[in-house]
Amino acid sequence: MANNKKEGIFSKLARWSTRTFLGQKYEQKWFGNKELGSGEITYKNGVPDDSELIVSPAKQVFQRFIARKFAVFAVLVVVFMFILVFVGPYFMPKYYDAFTESTQKDLPPTMSFMAVPKELKNDINMIDCYGAFSVGLSNAGKVYIWGVTKIGATGFDVKHIPEEVKNANIKFVAAGQDHCVAIDENGKFYGWGSNRFGQYAVTDEILKNDTLIPVPDEVLNGELDVNHIKQVSAGFQATAILMDDGTLYIWGNTQAYANLEKFVGKTNIEEVDFTLNYVVALDKKRDAVYTGYKKSDLYKYIRSSADPSERAVPASDYLGGRKIEHITATLNNICLLLDDGSLAFVGDFGRDNVDVPAAAKNEKFVSVVGGSYHYTGLTEEGNVYTFAGNHYNQDRVPKNLSSKNVTKVFAGAYQSYAVNDNDDLVGKWGLKGYLFGTDGSGANIAERVIAGGKVTMTVGAVAVIIEIIIGVSLGVLSGYFGGWVDMLIMRVCEVVASVPLIPFMLILSSLLAQSAMTTNQKLYMLMFIMGVLGWTGFARITRAQILLARESEYVTAAQSMGVKETRIAFKHILPNVFSVILVNITLAFAGSMGTETTLSYLGFGVIYPQPSWGNMLSRASNATAAINFWWQWLFTSAILILTVVCINTIGDTLRDVMDPKSSNDK
Amino acid sequence: MGKYILKRLVYLVLVFFLLTFLLFVIYQLMPANRAFTDAQTELKTYKNLTEEEKKTLFDELYLKYQRMYGTDTNNKLKLYGRWLGVVPFYDGTYKGMFTGYFGWSYEHSDEVVKVVAPHLKNSMIIGLITEIAVLGITIPLGIKQAVKKGSKFDHGVQLFSLIGFSTPSFITYIVFILLFCSILKIFPVSGMKTPGSSYTGMKNVLDVLYHVTLPTICLVFGSLAGITRVTRASMIDALSLDCVRTARAKGLNEKVVVYSHAWRNAIIPMVGIIVGGFFGIISGAMILETMFGFKGMGLLYLSSVRTADYDMIMFIQVIYTFIGLFSNLVTDLTYGIVDPRVRISK
């Protein structure tokens, strides 16, 4: 019974709103003809033929408007865009304007970051990843590569694994930022990808360059005993091979890693890894992070959690006799696994950081691996935890993993993989990829489109509101009072209109850029300038409409009744010219969005890192960049064009349907 | 008519001075002090000076340069007067707009007038071709659309022009560059002539034409949509006029009705756009010129803003302002020519 009553209320409401907004005919069409008399309803082009019916002008305009499918579609698109850009930012709490990530620069749209090949899934020996691509090695000695394998605009594609690597039985493989290295069962060394910094081969050019350390001869000549290799690790333009007697072979770009040279020829190393700017290692003493620096404080202080607010203490105090079992590094910090199974942390922690889960602190860790910012650890109980860097939600470990007998975990960049004792892949989590790719700073374009849309639309809307306030009030005054008021306002209008908009805006925004205002204040000033320079259109149109309306009978009637002049102007005439103004509001909104886009594209207006649809398109300024990094402008401009087309369509349609001369069957 | 033109000219001159004064004041806000930087540069040429000597020498040099550049006062009106050339510099000479001197370009190490001249020529060549092409395409298109209102042709062109109208010009340009330079490889990407070439005569003309074609095509396509829309709208209004109905009722040839009766009414609201377009070519196309490295007014202006070459910016802005005001005047006079009613009311 209660249900019935509720339905009744709803249908009554729907009926009421249909009657109010669409008219009686629609009410009868949709809700039947219950109380309100009867009569055949005739339709013309899908709209009830209300030529016999008296409807208010607003209702008529509305009915005509919704009869046009394309216009309704345009309204939906614009509403969707508004919701997307104004509500969307609340769903991306981790987004911030100045985000940069050097390992994720210029990546095309992809969702393949975790697309482990089928052949590898049940035979995993190891997985490694540093930048945008991952490399996997099967127990059978085969190498697999997935992710974004094209290296920027360099033309290298690491997907092209050399034939000899395909035919060899590979034992070790490692992925760097733009290169891959592998060692087969005979100790033969292979490399592919970019070799600009001597990543895997030695050329005369590399020997001539003082800043590069060439690949050691032992490695190149295949003199290494593969059974005694402990670790192969690659980083940003550098590579390291560690033997189990502590001998380290390391080479690459010394400008990428400040202490790279200090590691050459070391023979007491237990484990090695790369942070953003330093090589870090564990030496035989196992009591501190070895960086090669004798007196520096670098990585000497340890804390017990990945929480930067905790005070770090000197290594010897913290360890108190315990030894470091294992070290692993992300770009800006290092995780230490101690011999009692607890974790300790060294280094800085950026934003979007999560601490080790409380539950994990009571468990003993058996292994821990670092990605670009996160760590994935495995405990004795078989539980897997991911912590530290969490910008792309790397910490979302699949729920049922603890029951799957995980024995190995791998991590790289923003991804983690869990493998069971049968070498099957049982779980993968982390960043899948980027819907629209990344920009030149490594930021996710999809997120910037939303944040940029908010800026562009806000600037457009506020500028138009300022234009309306100035333009319409001056237009009403000018049109209604005429005489010297009209003369003065129209001359001012002419002067402002004759100022060339874009050049003048360029000057003002370059003045703004030099001033010491905050980003937001600059944005307000931009809106203000756009509004103050763009009101003339509104003033002219309002004036022209007022001139027409002033001659009409209802104004004469009001005047004869002794209504105050300002009241006539704003209360009697303005509502009647509102329709024309409304059309111009939509067109001006599209126009000022265009102005903002052009300005920001030229490098004025909204300035990087604050995104706007205009400055996101700056890559589209020369043909080579535009074709190499097509995703960096194509999606943004498509969304921009779609939005502006829809806003203009709404304006055009409003103009058509409000024009009493135009007929329904257009 | 003569009296009206005279009145408007006096008004134009007044507004011109008012606007240039405002612009001048805005430019004074810019953080640039040429005298200061020049004095510092010259100070560096003197060696073996004590701190004390340096300070006095710098003050001397600073004053010297300030007097040379005419910035030895903070009175804005006096500075503006010097820029105009009606207030003398410290040494009693007059150097300003009225003496034909608009300032010195720091970037180009030349008088701004001399730097602007070739750029202006380039912009005008490409602008004129574009303007003629645009009007030649859009007007027949708009008329046909209006005559066949509601047809498939009309809807097609309308959609096309709506998208074109809504697309920021730089996106149109980059699509064309990609199409013609990267995919079809027909046209060169940038420049005004083949690098390193020294062609003469006919070959030079052909080479320039080859380089100018794509920018022109881009510019034409960038401005098609807007004018087509206006032509269609004003033509539709004109076709619903009583005089058109009367002409049809008389049994006149449809062509005569459209081109003689309707078009002559439709052109009235378009005068502003057409005249403005012809004057607009002088301003150059900023974005297009930047993309193609085409040495026109827009590129010059933009690079001057980027390098803070203030005299240059001021001069180009003055040209822009003058064009804006003058084209207003010409537009109003043209209204009088195309619309007899306006002529009578004056």
JSON list of N, CA and C in Angstrom, two decimals, chain A residues 21 48 73 82 113 131 156 176 182 187 239 296 370 399 411 423 476 478 485 492 513 522 534 564 575 602 643 656:
[
{"chain": "A", "resi": 21, "resn": "PHE", "atom": "N", "xyz": [6.48, 22.82, -17.61]},
{"chain": "A", "resi": 21, "resn": "PHE", "atom": "CA", "xyz": [7.56, 23.15, -18.53]},
{"chain": "A", "resi": 21, "resn": "PHE", "atom": "C", "xyz": [7.23, 22.85, -19.99]},
{"chain": "A", "resi": 48, "resn": "PRO", "atom": "N", "xyz": [3.56, 18.63, -30.54]},
{"chain": "A", "resi": 48, "resn": "PRO", "atom": "CA", "xyz": [2.12, 18.83, -30.59]},
{"chain": "A", "resi": 48, "resn": "PRO", "atom": "C", "xyz": [1.82, 20.13, -31.31]},
{"chain": "A", "resi": 73, "resn": "PHE", "atom": "N", "xyz": [21.13, 17.33, -27.85]},
{"chain": "A", "resi": 73, "resn": "PHE", "atom": "CA", "xyz": [22.41, 16.62, -27.70]},
{"chain": "A", "resi": 73, "resn": "PHE", "atom": "C", "xyz": [23.49, 17.59, -27.24]},
{"chain": "A", "resi": 82, "resn": "PHE", "atom": "N", "xyz": [30.47, 20.33, -18.15]},
{"chain": "A", "resi": 82, "resn": "PHE", "atom": "CA", "xyz": [30.46, 21.12, -16.92]},
{"chain": "A", "resi": 82, "resn": "PHE", "atom": "C", "xyz": [30.63, 20.21, -15.71]},
{"chain": "A", "resi": 113, "resn": "PHE", "atom": "N", "xyz": [50.50, -1.42, -19.34]},
{"chain": "A", "resi": 113, "resn": "PHE", "atom": "CA", "xyz": [51.60, -1.48, -18.39]},
{"chain": "A", "resi": 113, "resn": "PHE", "atom": "C", "xyz": [51.69, -2.82, -17.66]},
{"chain": "A", "resi": 131, "resn": "GLY", "atom": "N", "xyz": [61.00, 2.22, -16.20]},
{"chain": "A", "resi": 131, "resn": "GLY", "atom": "CA", "xyz": [60.25, 3.36, -16.73]},
{"chain": "A", "resi": 131, "resn": "GLY", "atom": "C", "xyz": [58.89, 2.92, -17.23]},
{"chain": "A", "resi": 156, "resn": "PHE", "atom": "N", "xyz": [63.90, 4.45, -31.08]},
{"chain": "A", "resi": 156, "resn": "PHE", "atom": "CA", "xyz": [64.20, 3.13, -30.51]},
{"chain": "A", "resi": 156, "resn": "PHE", "atom": "C", "xyz": [62.92, 2.46, -30.05]},
{"chain": "A", "resi": 176, "resn": "GLY", "atom": "N", "xyz": [66.11, -0.78, -17.94]},
{"chain": "A", "resi": 176, "resn": "GLY", "atom": "CA", "xyz": [66.44, 0.58, -17.49]},
{"chain": "A", "resi": 176, "resn": "GLY", "atom": "C", "xyz": [65.39, 1.54, -18.01]},
{"chain": "A", "resi": 182, "resn": "ALA", "atom": "N", "xyz": [70.80, -8.20, -20.96]},
{"chain": "A", "resi": 182, "resn": "ALA", "atom": "CA", "xyz": [70.53, -9.60, -20.64]},
{"chain": "A", "resi": 182, "resn": "ALA", "atom": "C", "xyz": [71.84, -10.37, -20.65]},
{"chain": "A", "resi": 187, "resn": "GLY", "atom": "N", "xyz": [77.29, -16.65, -20.11]},
{"chain": "A", "resi": 187, "resn": "GLY", "atom": "CA", "xyz": [77.89, -15.40, -19.66]},
{"chain": "A", "resi": 187, "resn": "GLY", "atom": "C", "xyz": [77.96, -14.34, -20.73]},
{"chain": "A", "resi": 239, "resn": "THR", "atom": "N", "xyz": [73.93, 0.85, -15.65]},
{"chain": "A", "resi": 239, "resn": "THR", "atom": "CA", "xyz": [73.68, -0.57, -15.44]},
{"chain": "A", "resi": 239, "resn": "THR", "atom": "C", "xyz": [74.72, -1.10, -14.46]},
{"chain": "A", "resi": 296, "resn": "SER", "atom": "N", "xyz": [79.80, 12.41, 3.86]},
{"chain": "A", "resi": 296, "resn": "SER", "atom": "CA", "xyz": [78.47, 12.96, 3.61]},
{"chain": "A", "resi": 296, "resn": "SER", "atom": "C", "xyz": [77.43, 12.33, 4.53]},
{"chain": "A", "resi": 370, "resn": "GLY", "atom": "N", "xyz": [61.34, -2.52, -4.50]},
{"chain": "A", "resi": 370, "resn": "GLY", "atom": "CA", "xyz": [60.93, -1.15, -4.73]},
{"chain": "A", "resi": 370, "resn": "GLY", "atom": "C", "xyz": [60.60, -0.88, -6.17]},
{"chain": "A", "resi": 399, "resn": "LYS", "atom": "N", "xyz": [42.62, -8.56, -2.83]},
{"chain": "A", "resi": 399, "resn": "LYS", "atom": "CA", "xyz": [42.21, -9.01, -1.48]},
{"chain": "A", "resi": 399, "resn": "LYS", "atom": "C", "xyz": [42.57, -10.47, -1.19]},
{"chain": "A", "resi": 411, "resn": "ALA", "atom": "N", "xyz": [58.39, -5.74, -8.34]},
{"chain": "A", "resi": 411, "resn": "ALA", "atom": "CA", "xyz": [57.82, -4.40, -8.45]},
{"chain": "A", "resi": 411, "resn": "ALA", "atom": "C", "xyz": [58.68, -3.57, -9.39]},
{"chain": "A", "resi": 423, "resn": "ASP", "atom": "N", "xyz": [55.61, -20.71, -9.86]},
{"chain": "A", "resi": 423, "resn": "ASP", "atom": "CA", "xyz": [55.99, -19.67, -10.82]},
{"chain": "A", "resi": 423, "resn": "ASP", "atom": "C", "xyz": [54.82, -19.17, -11.67]},
{"chain": "A", "resi": 476, "resn": "VAL", "atom": "N", "xyz": [21.64, 49.53, -21.67]},
{"chain": "A", "resi": 476, "resn": "VAL", "atom": "CA", "xyz": [20.31, 49.95, -21.24]},
{"chain": "A", "resi": 476, "resn": "VAL", "atom": "C", "xyz": [20.29, 51.46, -21.04]},
{"chain": "A", "resi": 478, "resn": "SER", "atom": "N", "xyz": [22.27, 53.70, -22.29]},
{"chain": "A", "resi": 478, "resn": "SER", "atom": "CA", "xyz": [22.48, 54.38, -23.56]},
{"chain": "A", "resi": 478, "resn": "SER", "atom": "C", "xyz": [21.21, 54.37, -24.41]},
{"chain": "A", "resi": 485, "resn": "VAL", "atom": "N", "xyz": [23.95, 61.01, -23.08]},
{"chain": "A", "resi": 485, "resn": "VAL", "atom": "CA", "xyz": [24.36, 59.77, -22.42]},
{"chain": "A", "resi": 485, "resn": "VAL", "atom": "C", "xyz": [24.71, 58.73, -23.49]},
{"chain": "A", "resi": 492, "resn": "VAL", "atom": "N", "xyz": [32.66, 55.81, -26.10]},
{"chain": "A", "resi": 492, "resn": "VAL", "atom": "CA", "xyz": [33.54, 54.99, -25.28]},
{"chain": "A", "resi": 492, "resn": "VAL", "atom": "C", "xyz": [33.58, 53.57, -25.84]},
{"chain": "A", "resi": 513, "resn": "ALA", "atom": "N", "xyz": [52.45, 38.73, -15.84]},
{"chain": "A", "resi": 513, "resn": "ALA", "atom": "CA", "xyz": [53.41, 37.66, -15.57]},
{"chain": "A", "resi": 513, "resn": "ALA", "atom": "C", "xyz": [54.59, 38.18, -14.77]},
{"chain": "A", "resi": 522, "resn": "LYS", "atom": "N", "xyz": [46.49, 36.14, -10.59]},
{"chain": "A", "resi": 522, "resn": "LYS", "atom": "CA", "xyz": [46.73, 36.37, -12.01]},
{"chain": "A", "resi": 522, "resn": "LYS", "atom": "C", "xyz": [45.54, 35.92, -12.84]},
{"chain": "A", "resi": 534, "resn": "GLY", "atom": "N", "xyz": [35.89, 43.26, -23.43]},
{"chain": "A", "resi": 534, "resn": "GLY", "atom": "CA", "xyz": [34.98, 42.57, -24.35]},
{"chain": "A", "resi": 534, "resn": "GLY", "atom": "C", "xyz": [33.51, 42.94, -24.24]},
{"chain": "A", "resi": 564, "resn": "LYS", "atom": "N", "xyz": [8.66, 55.16, -12.71]},
{"chain": "A", "resi": 564, "resn": "LYS", "atom": "CA", "xyz": [9.99, 55.79, -12.75]},
{"chain": "A", "resi": 564, "resn": "LYS", "atom": "C", "xyz": [10.80, 55.30, -13.95]},
{"chain": "A", "resi": 575, "resn": "PRO", "atom": "N", "xyz": [13.56, 42.76, -19.54]},
{"chain": "A", "resi": 575, "resn": "PRO", "atom": "CA", "xyz": [13.09, 41.38, -19.73]},
{"chain": "A", "resi": 575, "resn": "PRO", "atom": "C", "xyz": [12.73, 41.08, -21.18]},
{"chain": "A", "resi": 602, "resn": "LEU", "atom": "N", "xyz": [49.69, 30.78, -26.80]},
{"chain": "A", "resi": 602, "resn": "LEU", "atom": "CA", "xyz": [50.84, 31.61, -27.15]},
{"chain": "A", "resi": 602, "resn": "LEU", "atom": "C", "xyz": [51.80, 31.77, -25.98]},
{"chain": "A", "resi": 643, "resn": "THR", "atom": "N", "xyz": [33.18, 20.92, -27.14]},
{"chain": "A", "resi": 643, "resn": "THR", "atom": "CA", "xyz": [32.51, 21.80, -26.19]},
{"chain": "A", "resi": 643, "resn": "THR", "atom": "C", "xyz": [32.09, 23.10, -26.86]},
{"chain": "A", "resi": 656, "resn": "ASP", "atom": "N", "xyz": [17.39, 30.85, -33.29]},
{"chain": "A", "resi": 656, "resn": "ASP", "atom": "CA", "xyz": [16.37, 30.41, -34.23]},
{"chain": "A", "resi": 656, "resn": "ASP", "atom": "C", "xyz": [15.01, 30.29, -33.56]}
]
